[in-house]
């Protein structure tokens, strides 16, 4: 059997020693652990971004991995640390909604981490990643059972997901996520993606009317022509807008939360 | 024998879950694979940068590593996915020229990936890294042979390399790569590096005459004085310009493609 | 017994192939080595940042890890490469002070790397990370002893640490480190952290009088209110200033070296 896998997803960046310290703590408890970086560039304290990230990444992992997620603006407060099983996946997360998207339409069980025996002897008020999350992950990888971590809970923080609105002249939605290439992942319903070219309204800054852009639905980026905005279903199942060989977010001044409207053909 | 090594080189960044999903897919197929990040900060869709990166990195690896390269603007189009052996090194790459520099002066053989048995059951049109490259790499690490992946091919995309031009009053070349320290790697021929201080012409923005800078050839960065532009042979065998404890690219407004001219002594 | 761990801390970034080449060299010598990235985003040639990073990270690692640190503006000059044991931790570092903080209040022994048998056959003048550090680390992980690397030395470069100054009306110190969240780690003495709200003087740009800001001492970030500057003891034992859910460095225009003054209550 292979050595156990512990993955790390944080907003710590790499300039500071936070991630390195967590790796040290994990290896001090279980020198055989295989540590895998998922990301340390979740935007600082952005639980929503982390939720999106996890939903796109965790389902592809084998069950034996233990996923540690430290995007934790509430560190040092009363927010709980959770051990979560979502289908066969195991995660350690702060209770701030980062599992919202991953747990949607999947069975999940949850425990509140409460047993200090598996923490570092001294727990700093500002760095639970090192003092609670890392040592617990290492202990789990050594065979400590979820039951030993703390009591079962049935309630946890959920982020509210914006829902698309069906209007008489179109569908209004918003940008959920802007990826590294400037592609726009949205909450528009993929089963309503038009088959023909259509007009998309894009919210602009205060006071200006929304601009309208011509969009062509395609199956792949490669079908697009330079400068043309494409609509397609993303690899994660979201309705996505992309500019072939360009950056749609930059071109149209769009960010997470920007409102969009698919305008019905007249 | 050690567990198999699979390296990843992409332009995916770390904010999005692309790399994480690929890691999950690899480990789901071969839980014993050792995944090693080479870079996820290849500039988006920059096959030339990737080509340079691979030429400077891959030769140092032992033969047993499998190198996955996903810098792939053509994803979802008819561009092929290639399995390449360059001397003893094994790579999975999109057929867009990323192996150009690595394959120069080295023997290479190539197969076109065609056997869907080793892919994920559903292949998205936009994310072959997860659905084709990652599972193939994992299968190779488990003993699938290159022959099983698809047919041998003898032709693949080559990027054209700018060649230096020998003129009556000097040698004209250009910047191939600006590294993290702002050092300038060029296509100037290292066997023509002068032994004495010389003048370097540096192209400036439209309409302005090229500026001229005094350059001193040295063997190491450490021989330079503050503010002095040095010429030396880079660790990868390129003719390089560097500013000791400074950033030459920023100082002289140079980027990849900027024309340079080594001016003959009068 | 687990496979040996080699960690990497550099200022190489990820765009260039420097780190990848080092990983290749390590695995070519010891294919079983487990390579762990600590950071490749130490600011270029910033030995002081590296010193701070190491002091916050290395103490958490188990003794069997070998830590390779390449933040090395003096590469190619006469600066030595050192093998250092600090308590049970083993490091390979350039002799430029990066161990200053880690070695403070800890026992340390040191060897100067001098035996080329454990280097790459050709050593470039500009890339000792690949040609000296990486192969030595791999050889150590295979059982080469520190004695075989070179002679013991008792003297190494120390960075000078700014000391706080006790004045009649307060304590003057400075910012040692700005972390990823914009939190300010300082050289102010933690045993003098007031229990009540106090005024902090913050140096401003040339000619302007220092501004004064109200600060509240707390135990955790979570106790703060929006917009309020907090003082607390950092996870690494430094006196730290933080803006809850904000970026103190950006808000107050502070960077490393900015002078601060804790003003005594009148």
mmCIF file of N, CA and C in Angstrom, chain A residues 114-233:
data_model
loop_
_atom_site.group_PDB
_atom_site.id
_atom_site.type_symbol
_atom_site.label_atom_id
_atom_site.label_comp_id
_atom_site.label_asym_id
_atom_site.label_seq_id
_atom_site.Cartn_x
_atom_site.Cartn_y
_atom_site.Cartn_z
ATOM 1 N N UNK A 114 -12.485 18.465 18.438
ATOM 2 C CA UNK A 114 -12.577 18.914 19.832
ATOM 3 C C UNK A 114 -11.565 18.264 20.752
ATOM 4 N N UNK A 115 -10.792 17.323 20.239
ATOM 5 C CA UNK A 115 -9.912 16.541 21.120
ATOM 6 C C UNK A 115 -8.475 17.044 21.015
ATOM 7 N N UNK A 116 -8.047 17.843 21.982
ATOM 8 C CA UNK A 116 -6.719 18.482 21.881
ATOM 9 C C UNK A 116 -5.551 17.493 21.893
ATOM 10 N N UNK A 117 -5.844 16.241 22.213
ATOM 11 C CA UNK A 117 -4.755 15.271 22.232
ATOM 12 C C UNK A 117 -4.033 15.198 20.883
ATOM 13 N N UNK A 118 -4.748 15.523 19.791
ATOM 14 C CA UNK A 118 -4.144 15.403 18.465
ATOM 15 C C UNK A 118 -3.659 16.736 17.911
ATOM 16 N N UNK A 119 -3.625 17.752 18.765
ATOM 17 C CA UNK A 119 -3.136 19.062 18.333
ATOM 18 C C UNK A 119 -1.685 19.225 18.784
ATOM 19 N N UNK A 120 -1.060 20.310 18.365
ATOM 20 C CA UNK A 120 0.232 20.624 18.956
ATOM 21 C C UNK A 120 0.015 21.045 20.402
ATOM 22 N N UNK A 121 1.002 20.783 21.252
ATOM 23 C CA UNK A 121 0.815 21.040 22.689
ATOM 24 C C UNK A 121 0.416 22.491 22.978
ATOM 25 N N UNK A 122 1.011 23.437 22.268
ATOM 26 C CA UNK A 122 0.614 24.832 22.424
ATOM 27 C C UNK A 122 -0.065 25.280 21.145
ATOM 28 N N UNK A 123 -1.254 25.825 21.275
ATOM 29 C CA UNK A 123 -1.979 26.273 20.095
ATOM 30 C C UNK A 123 -1.967 27.796 20.060
ATOM 31 N N UNK A 124 -1.323 28.366 19.030
ATOM 32 C CA UNK A 124 -1.316 29.818 18.917
ATOM 33 C C UNK A 124 -2.707 30.291 18.524
ATOM 34 N N UNK A 125 -2.998 31.528 18.853
ATOM 35 C CA UNK A 125 -4.329 32.061 18.550
ATOM 36 C C UNK A 125 -4.467 32.421 17.080
ATOM 37 N N UNK A 126 -3.357 32.488 16.358
ATOM 38 C CA UNK A 126 -3.430 32.998 14.998
ATOM 39 C C UNK A 126 -3.054 31.986 13.928
ATOM 40 N N UNK A 127 -2.658 30.798 14.300
ATOM 41 C CA UNK A 127 -2.158 29.886 13.281
ATOM 42 C C UNK A 127 -2.610 28.451 13.555
ATOM 43 N N UNK A 128 -3.916 28.238 13.390
ATOM 44 C CA UNK A 128 -4.452 26.892 13.603
ATOM 45 C C UNK A 128 -4.036 25.930 12.500
ATOM 46 N N UNK A 129 -3.655 26.460 11.338
ATOM 47 C CA UNK A 129 -3.165 25.591 10.266
ATOM 48 C C UNK A 129 -2.007 24.742 10.752
ATOM 49 N N UNK A 130 -1.092 25.389 11.444
ATOM 50 C CA UNK A 130 0.080 24.675 11.962
ATOM 51 C C UNK A 130 -0.240 23.880 13.226
ATOM 52 N N UNK A 131 -1.060 24.451 14.084
ATOM 53 C CA UNK A 131 -1.208 23.906 15.436
ATOM 54 C C UNK A 131 -2.381 22.950 15.599
ATOM 55 N N UNK A 132 -3.352 22.998 14.696
ATOM 56 C CA UNK A 132 -4.513 22.091 14.787
ATOM 57 C C UNK A 132 -4.679 21.272 13.500
ATOM 58 N N UNK A 133 -4.822 21.957 12.372
ATOM 59 C CA UNK A 133 -5.093 21.230 11.117
ATOM 60 C C UNK A 133 -3.962 20.249 10.767
ATOM 61 N N UNK A 134 -2.728 20.735 10.751
ATOM 62 C CA UNK A 134 -1.609 19.897 10.295
ATOM 63 C C UNK A 134 -1.431 18.661 11.177
ATOM 64 N N UNK A 135 -1.374 18.829 12.517
ATOM 65 C CA UNK A 135 -1.174 17.615 13.304
ATOM 66 C C UNK A 135 -2.360 16.645 13.230
ATOM 67 N N UNK A 136 -3.580 17.159 13.142
ATOM 68 C CA UNK A 136 -4.717 16.237 13.014
ATOM 69 C C UNK A 136 -4.610 15.437 11.715
ATOM 70 N N UNK A 137 -4.279 16.120 10.623
ATOM 71 C CA UNK A 137 -4.151 15.407 9.345
ATOM 72 C C UNK A 137 -3.112 14.301 9.456
ATOM 73 N N UNK A 138 -2.005 14.614 10.095
ATOM 74 C CA UNK A 138 -0.945 13.607 10.249
ATOM 75 C C UNK A 138 -1.439 12.442 11.097
ATOM 76 N N UNK A 139 -2.169 12.751 12.183
ATOM 77 C CA UNK A 139 -2.693 11.666 13.026
ATOM 78 C C UNK A 139 -3.696 10.804 12.259
ATOM 79 N N UNK A 140 -4.561 11.442 11.477
ATOM 80 C CA UNK A 140 -5.504 10.661 10.662
ATOM 81 C C UNK A 140 -4.747 9.737 9.719
ATOM 82 N N UNK A 141 -3.647 10.247 9.160
ATOM 83 C CA UNK A 141 -2.888 9.437 8.205
ATOM 84 C C UNK A 141 -2.192 8.269 8.891
ATOM 85 N N UNK A 142 -2.090 8.347 10.223
ATOM 86 C CA UNK A 142 -1.476 7.263 11.005
ATOM 87 C C UNK A 142 -2.521 6.305 11.555
ATOM 88 N N UNK A 143 -3.793 6.587 11.319
ATOM 89 C CA UNK A 143 -4.803 5.630 11.750
ATOM 90 C C UNK A 143 -5.753 6.121 12.832
ATOM 91 N N UNK A 144 -5.562 7.317 13.344
ATOM 92 C CA UNK A 144 -6.560 7.867 14.258
ATOM 93 C C UNK A 144 -7.885 7.910 13.510
ATOM 94 N N UNK A 145 -8.969 7.566 14.178
ATOM 95 C CA UNK A 145 -10.262 7.525 13.485
ATOM 96 C C UNK A 145 -10.979 8.858 13.638
ATOM 97 N N UNK A 146 -11.859 9.179 12.703
ATOM 98 C CA UNK A 146 -12.646 10.412 12.804
ATOM 99 C C UNK A 146 -13.387 10.499 14.145
ATOM 100 N N UNK A 147 -13.877 9.376 14.636
ATOM 101 C CA UNK A 147 -14.598 9.372 15.922
ATOM 102 C C UNK A 147 -13.734 9.929 17.049
ATOM 103 N N UNK A 148 -12.449 9.718 16.972
ATOM 104 C CA UNK A 148 -11.567 10.183 18.046
ATOM 105 C C UNK A 148 -11.343 11.691 18.016
ATOM 106 N N UNK A 149 -11.701 12.337 16.894
ATOM 107 C CA UNK A 149 -11.403 13.767 16.767
ATOM 108 C C UNK A 149 -12.392 14.649 17.514
ATOM 109 N N UNK A 150 -13.669 14.206 17.554
ATOM 110 C CA UNK A 150 -14.687 15.037 18.196
ATOM 111 C C UNK A 150 -16.068 14.571 17.795
ATOM 112 N N UNK A 151 -17.081 15.228 18.321
ATOM 113 C CA UNK A 151 -18.458 14.766 18.150
ATOM 114 C C UNK A 151 -19.013 15.049 16.752
ATOM 115 N N UNK A 152 -19.947 14.228 16.375
ATOM 116 C CA UNK A 152 -20.659 14.404 15.114
ATOM 117 C C UNK A 152 -21.529 15.662 15.189
ATOM 118 N N UNK A 153 -21.594 16.408 14.104
ATOM 119 C CA UNK A 153 -22.491 17.576 14.046
ATOM 120 C C UNK A 153 -23.290 17.491 12.735
ATOM 121 N N UNK A 154 -24.444 18.110 12.729
ATOM 122 C CA UNK A 154 -25.289 18.006 11.536
ATOM 123 C C UNK A 154 -25.481 19.363 10.861
ATOM 124 N N UNK A 155 -24.899 20.359 11.433
ATOM 125 C CA UNK A 155 -25.107 21.700 10.924
ATOM 126 C C UNK A 155 -23.752 22.354 10.680
ATOM 127 N N UNK A 156 -23.611 23.001 9.543
ATOM 128 C CA UNK A 156 -22.383 23.752 9.309
ATOM 129 C C UNK A 156 -22.702 24.949 8.442
ATOM 130 N N UNK A 157 -21.765 25.863 8.405
ATOM 131 C CA UNK A 157 -21.980 27.112 7.676
ATOM 132 C C UNK A 157 -22.097 26.839 6.178
ATOM 133 N N UNK A 158 -23.105 27.424 5.557
ATOM 134 C CA UNK A 158 -23.280 27.324 4.109
ATOM 135 C C UNK A 158 -23.164 28.716 3.504
ATOM 136 N N UNK A 159 -22.423 28.842 2.446
ATOM 137 C CA UNK A 159 -22.431 30.098 1.688
ATOM 138 C C UNK A 159 -23.686 30.127 0.834
ATOM 139 N N UNK A 160 -24.262 31.293 0.679
ATOM 140 C CA UNK A 160 -25.455 31.353 -0.171
ATOM 141 C C UNK A 160 -25.034 31.527 -1.625
ATOM 142 N N UNK A 161 -25.622 30.710 -2.466
ATOM 143 C CA UNK A 161 -25.291 30.679 -3.887
ATOM 144 C C UNK A 161 -26.254 31.565 -4.645
ATOM 145 N N UNK A 162 -25.780 32.506 -5.404
ATOM 146 C CA UNK A 162 -26.716 33.327 -6.166
ATOM 147 C C UNK A 162 -27.435 32.462 -7.207
ATOM 148 N N UNK A 163 -28.734 32.623 -7.331
ATOM 149 C CA UNK A 163 -29.479 31.826 -8.305
ATOM 150 C C UNK A 163 -29.819 32.685 -9.523
ATOM 151 N N UNK A 164 -29.824 32.096 -10.684
ATOM 152 C CA UNK A 164 -30.167 32.862 -11.882
ATOM 153 C C UNK A 164 -31.643 33.243 -11.846
ATOM 154 N N UNK A 165 -31.998 34.330 -12.479
ATOM 155 C CA UNK A 165 -33.381 34.812 -12.483
ATOM 156 C C UNK A 165 -33.905 34.785 -13.910
ATOM 157 N N UNK A 166 -35.032 34.107 -14.071
ATOM 158 C CA UNK A 166 -35.634 34.009 -15.401
ATOM 159 C C UNK A 166 -36.572 35.188 -15.589
ATOM 160 N N UNK A 167 -36.287 36.041 -16.558
ATOM 161 C CA UNK A 167 -37.057 37.249 -16.797
ATOM 162 C C UNK A 167 -37.776 37.127 -18.148
ATOM 163 N N UNK A 168 -38.687 38.046 -18.396
ATOM 164 C CA UNK A 168 -39.475 37.919 -19.635
ATOM 165 C C UNK A 168 -38.597 38.042 -20.878
ATOM 166 N N UNK A 169 -37.489 38.771 -20.748
ATOM 167 C CA UNK A 169 -36.677 39.016 -21.941
ATOM 168 C C UNK A 169 -35.299 38.355 -21.860
ATOM 169 N N UNK A 170 -35.124 37.445 -20.880
ATOM 170 C CA UNK A 170 -33.831 36.785 -20.818
ATOM 171 C C UNK A 170 -33.570 36.157 -19.456
ATOM 172 N N UNK A 171 -32.329 35.740 -19.256
ATOM 173 C CA UNK A 171 -31.934 35.117 -17.993
ATOM 174 C C UNK A 171 -30.818 35.958 -17.374
ATOM 175 N N UNK A 172 -31.022 36.367 -16.128
ATOM 176 C CA UNK A 172 -30.018 37.179 -15.439
ATOM 177 C C UNK A 172 -29.219 36.301 -14.489
ATOM 178 N N UNK A 173 -27.916 36.430 -14.558
ATOM 179 C CA UNK A 173 -27.058 35.642 -13.681
ATOM 180 C C UNK A 173 -25.861 36.465 -13.280
ATOM 181 N N UNK A 174 -24.824 35.798 -12.775
ATOM 182 C CA UNK A 174 -23.629 36.553 -12.437
ATOM 183 C C UNK A 174 -22.383 35.690 -12.551
ATOM 184 N N UNK A 175 -21.257 36.363 -12.519
ATOM 185 C CA UNK A 175 -19.975 35.672 -12.620
ATOM 186 C C UNK A 175 -19.625 35.095 -11.248
ATOM 187 N N UNK A 176 -19.385 33.776 -11.206
ATOM 188 C CA UNK A 176 -19.038 33.109 -9.953
ATOM 189 C C UNK A 176 -17.533 33.089 -9.739
ATOM 190 N N UNK A 177 -16.789 33.093 -10.833
ATOM 191 C CA UNK A 177 -15.362 32.787 -10.727
ATOM 192 C C UNK A 177 -14.682 33.236 -12.004
ATOM 193 N N UNK A 178 -13.577 33.916 -11.852
ATOM 194 C CA UNK A 178 -12.744 34.278 -13.002
ATOM 195 C C UNK A 178 -11.480 33.440 -12.913
ATOM 196 N N UNK A 179 -11.220 32.637 -13.928
ATOM 197 C CA UNK A 179 -10.056 31.752 -13.798
ATOM 198 C C UNK A 179 -8.782 32.422 -14.292
ATOM 199 N N UNK A 180 -7.691 31.682 -14.215
ATOM 200 C CA UNK A 180 -6.351 32.164 -14.535
ATOM 201 C C UNK A 180 -6.257 32.713 -15.956
ATOM 202 N N UNK A 181 -7.106 32.236 -16.859
ATOM 203 C CA UNK A 181 -7.052 32.683 -18.249
ATOM 204 C C UNK A 181 -8.027 33.829 -18.507
ATOM 205 N N UNK A 182 -8.705 34.301 -17.446
ATOM 206 C CA UNK A 182 -9.690 35.358 -17.632
ATOM 207 C C UNK A 182 -11.026 34.835 -18.126
ATOM 208 N N UNK A 183 -11.211 33.520 -18.117
ATOM 209 C CA UNK A 183 -12.499 32.959 -18.492
ATOM 210 C C UNK A 183 -13.497 33.168 -17.356
ATOM 211 N N UNK A 184 -14.783 33.336 -17.720
ATOM 212 C CA UNK A 184 -15.811 33.690 -16.749
ATOM 213 C C UNK A 184 -16.723 32.503 -16.503
ATOM 214 N N UNK A 185 -16.678 31.964 -15.305
ATOM 215 C CA UNK A 185 -17.600 30.891 -14.937
ATOM 216 C C UNK A 185 -18.795 31.535 -14.254
ATOM 217 N N UNK A 186 -19.994 31.127 -14.641
ATOM 218 C CA UNK A 186 -21.189 31.834 -14.186
ATOM 219 C C UNK A 186 -22.192 30.881 -13.558
ATOM 220 N N UNK A 187 -23.244 31.486 -12.990
ATOM 221 C CA UNK A 187 -24.334 30.659 -12.442
ATOM 222 C C UNK A 187 -25.470 30.488 -13.453
ATOM 223 N N UNK A 188 -25.242 30.825 -14.701
ATOM 224 C CA UNK A 188 -26.285 30.624 -15.709
ATOM 225 C C UNK A 188 -26.510 29.120 -15.913
ATOM 226 N N UNK A 189 -27.750 28.706 -16.131
ATOM 227 C CA UNK A 189 -28.051 27.267 -16.204
ATOM 228 C C UNK A 189 -27.624 26.676 -17.548
ATOM 229 N N UNK A 190 -26.749 25.658 -17.490
ATOM 230 C CA UNK A 190 -26.174 25.132 -18.728
ATOM 231 C C UNK A 190 -27.225 24.520 -19.642
ATOM 232 N N UNK A 191 -28.343 24.064 -19.071
ATOM 233 C CA UNK A 191 -29.362 23.474 -19.952
ATOM 234 C C UNK A 191 -30.121 24.545 -20.747
ATOM 235 N N UNK A 192 -29.821 25.794 -20.500
ATOM 236 C CA UNK A 192 -30.453 26.876 -21.264
ATOM 237 C C UNK A 192 -29.477 27.581 -22.212
ATOM 238 N N UNK A 193 -28.287 27.003 -22.355
ATOM 239 C CA UNK A 193 -27.301 27.584 -23.277
ATOM 240 C C UNK A 193 -27.869 27.576 -24.697
ATOM 241 N N UNK A 194 -28.027 28.757 -25.346
ATOM 242 C CA UNK A 194 -28.612 28.800 -26.686
ATOM 243 C C UNK A 194 -27.763 28.033 -27.702
ATOM 244 N N UNK A 195 -28.402 27.630 -28.793
ATOM 245 C CA UNK A 195 -27.645 26.953 -29.854
ATOM 246 C C UNK A 195 -27.179 27.944 -30.906
ATOM 247 N N UNK A 196 -27.791 29.103 -30.927
ATOM 248 C CA UNK A 196 -27.446 30.131 -31.907
ATOM 249 C C UNK A 196 -26.723 31.272 -31.207
ATOM 250 N N UNK A 197 -26.074 32.090 -32.012
ATOM 251 C CA UNK A 197 -25.445 33.294 -31.467
ATOM 252 C C UNK A 197 -26.498 34.113 -30.723
ATOM 253 N N UNK A 198 -26.087 34.789 -29.655
ATOM 254 C CA UNK A 198 -27.036 35.575 -28.866
ATOM 255 C C UNK A 198 -26.341 36.803 -28.325
ATOM 256 N N UNK A 199 -27.134 37.699 -27.717
ATOM 257 C CA UNK A 199 -26.594 38.917 -27.126
ATOM 258 C C UNK A 199 -26.457 38.711 -25.624
ATOM 259 N N UNK A 200 -25.346 39.163 -25.090
ATOM 260 C CA UNK A 200 -25.127 39.087 -23.644
ATOM 261 C C UNK A 200 -25.000 40.508 -23.100
ATOM 262 N N UNK A 201 -25.809 40.817 -22.092
ATOM 263 C CA UNK A 201 -25.664 42.096 -21.414
ATOM 264 C C UNK A 201 -24.637 41.958 -20.305
ATOM 265 N N UNK A 202 -23.706 42.894 -20.224
ATOM 266 C CA UNK A 202 -22.678 42.858 -19.179
ATOM 267 C C UNK A 202 -22.771 44.135 -18.359
ATOM 268 N N UNK A 203 -22.966 43.989 -17.069
ATOM 269 C CA UNK A 203 -23.042 45.118 -16.150
ATOM 270 C C UNK A 203 -21.795 45.983 -16.276
ATOM 271 N N UNK A 204 -21.981 47.280 -16.242
ATOM 272 C CA UNK A 204 -20.794 48.145 -16.225
ATOM 273 C C UNK A 204 -20.793 48.963 -14.943
ATOM 274 N N UNK A 205 -19.789 49.775 -14.794
ATOM 275 C CA UNK A 205 -19.647 50.527 -13.551
ATOM 276 C C UNK A 205 -20.780 51.531 -13.382
ATOM 277 N N UNK A 206 -20.941 51.943 -12.162
ATOM 278 C CA UNK A 206 -22.066 52.775 -11.715
ATOM 279 C C UNK A 206 -22.539 53.814 -12.731
ATOM 280 N N UNK A 207 -23.846 53.794 -13.004
ATOM 281 C CA UNK A 207 -24.413 54.868 -13.797
ATOM 282 C C UNK A 207 -24.442 54.610 -15.290
ATOM 283 N N UNK A 208 -23.528 53.761 -15.764
ATOM 284 C CA UNK A 208 -23.497 53.491 -17.204
ATOM 285 C C UNK A 208 -24.485 52.383 -17.540
ATOM 286 N N UNK A 209 -25.093 52.418 -18.717
ATOM 287 C CA UNK A 209 -25.956 51.306 -19.109
ATOM 288 C C UNK A 209 -25.107 50.064 -19.371
ATOM 289 N N UNK A 210 -25.707 48.899 -19.168
ATOM 290 C CA UNK A 210 -24.987 47.664 -19.458
ATOM 291 C C UNK A 210 -24.612 47.638 -20.927
ATOM 292 N N UNK A 211 -23.416 47.085 -21.206
ATOM 293 C CA UNK A 211 -23.069 46.945 -22.612
ATOM 294 C C UNK A 211 -23.584 45.610 -23.127
ATOM 295 N N UNK A 212 -23.759 45.535 -24.433
ATOM 296 C CA UNK A 212 -24.202 44.269 -25.023
ATOM 297 C C UNK A 212 -23.128 43.739 -25.951
ATOM 298 N N UNK A 213 -22.892 42.453 -25.852
ATOM 299 C CA UNK A 213 -21.837 41.808 -26.633
ATOM 300 C C UNK A 213 -22.441 40.612 -27.351
ATOM 301 N N UNK A 214 -22.013 40.406 -28.571
ATOM 302 C CA UNK A 214 -22.443 39.229 -29.346
ATOM 303 C C UNK A 214 -21.656 38.010 -28.873
ATOM 304 N N UNK A 215 -22.348 36.909 -28.638
ATOM 305 C CA UNK A 215 -21.697 35.705 -28.128
ATOM 306 C C UNK A 215 -22.063 34.521 -29.012
ATOM 307 N N UNK A 216 -21.084 33.649 -29.235
ATOM 308 C CA UNK A 216 -21.371 32.461 -30.027
ATOM 309 C C UNK A 216 -21.180 31.213 -29.178
ATOM 310 N N UNK A 217 -22.194 30.349 -29.116
ATOM 311 C CA UNK A 217 -22.033 29.103 -28.361
ATOM 312 C C UNK A 217 -21.176 28.127 -29.157
ATOM 313 N N UNK A 218 -20.226 27.510 -28.480
ATOM 314 C CA UNK A 218 -19.346 26.531 -29.132
ATOM 315 C C UNK A 218 -19.123 25.365 -28.176
ATOM 316 N N UNK A 219 -18.465 24.348 -28.697
ATOM 317 C CA UNK A 219 -18.169 23.208 -27.835
ATOM 318 C C UNK A 219 -16.753 23.340 -27.264
ATOM 319 N N UNK A 220 -15.852 23.984 -28.007
ATOM 320 C CA UNK A 220 -14.466 24.089 -27.555
ATOM 321 C C UNK A 220 -13.905 25.474 -27.862
ATOM 322 N N UNK A 221 -12.912 25.859 -27.045
ATOM 323 C CA UNK A 221 -12.207 27.120 -27.269
ATOM 324 C C UNK A 221 -11.713 27.213 -28.708
ATOM 325 N N UNK A 222 -11.238 26.088 -29.216
ATOM 326 C CA UNK A 222 -10.543 26.076 -30.493
ATOM 327 C C UNK A 222 -11.431 26.488 -31.656
ATOM 328 N N UNK A 223 -12.764 26.422 -31.463
ATOM 329 C CA UNK A 223 -13.668 26.800 -32.557
ATOM 330 C C UNK A 223 -13.785 28.310 -32.726
ATOM 331 N N UNK A 224 -13.252 29.050 -31.774
ATOM 332 C CA UNK A 224 -13.451 30.497 -31.793
ATOM 333 C C UNK A 224 -12.500 31.215 -32.730
ATOM 334 N N UNK A 225 -12.907 32.403 -33.121
ATOM 335 C CA UNK A 225 -12.031 33.275 -33.902
ATOM 336 C C UNK A 225 -11.517 34.372 -32.981
ATOM 337 N N UNK A 226 -10.401 34.976 -33.348
ATOM 338 C CA UNK A 226 -9.793 36.003 -32.494
ATOM 339 C C UNK A 226 -10.793 37.129 -32.212
ATOM 340 N N UNK A 227 -10.885 37.548 -30.969
ATOM 341 C CA UNK A 227 -11.724 38.678 -30.613
ATOM 342 C C UNK A 227 -13.185 38.347 -30.379
ATOM 343 N N UNK A 228 -13.546 37.111 -30.580
ATOM 344 C CA UNK A 228 -14.951 36.701 -30.486
ATOM 345 C C UNK A 228 -15.235 36.111 -29.102
ATOM 346 N N UNK A 229 -16.315 36.555 -28.464
ATOM 347 C CA UNK A 229 -16.660 35.987 -27.159
ATOM 348 C C UNK A 229 -17.441 34.694 -27.350
ATOM 349 N N UNK A 230 -16.974 33.644 -26.681
ATOM 350 C CA UNK A 230 -17.582 32.316 -26.810
ATOM 351 C C UNK A 230 -18.335 31.947 -25.550
ATOM 352 N N UNK A 231 -19.394 31.169 -25.710
ATOM 353 C CA UNK A 231 -20.070 30.566 -24.563
ATOM 354 C C UNK A 231 -19.928 29.062 -24.689
ATOM 355 N N UNK A 232 -19.573 28.423 -23.579
ATOM 356 C CA UNK A 232 -19.451 26.964 -23.633
ATOM 357 C C UNK A 232 -19.655 26.391 -22.238
ATOM 358 N N UNK A 233 -19.750 25.079 -22.164
ATOM 359 C CA UNK A 233 -19.870 24.439 -20.853
ATOM 360 C C UNK A 233 -18.462 24.151 -20.351
#
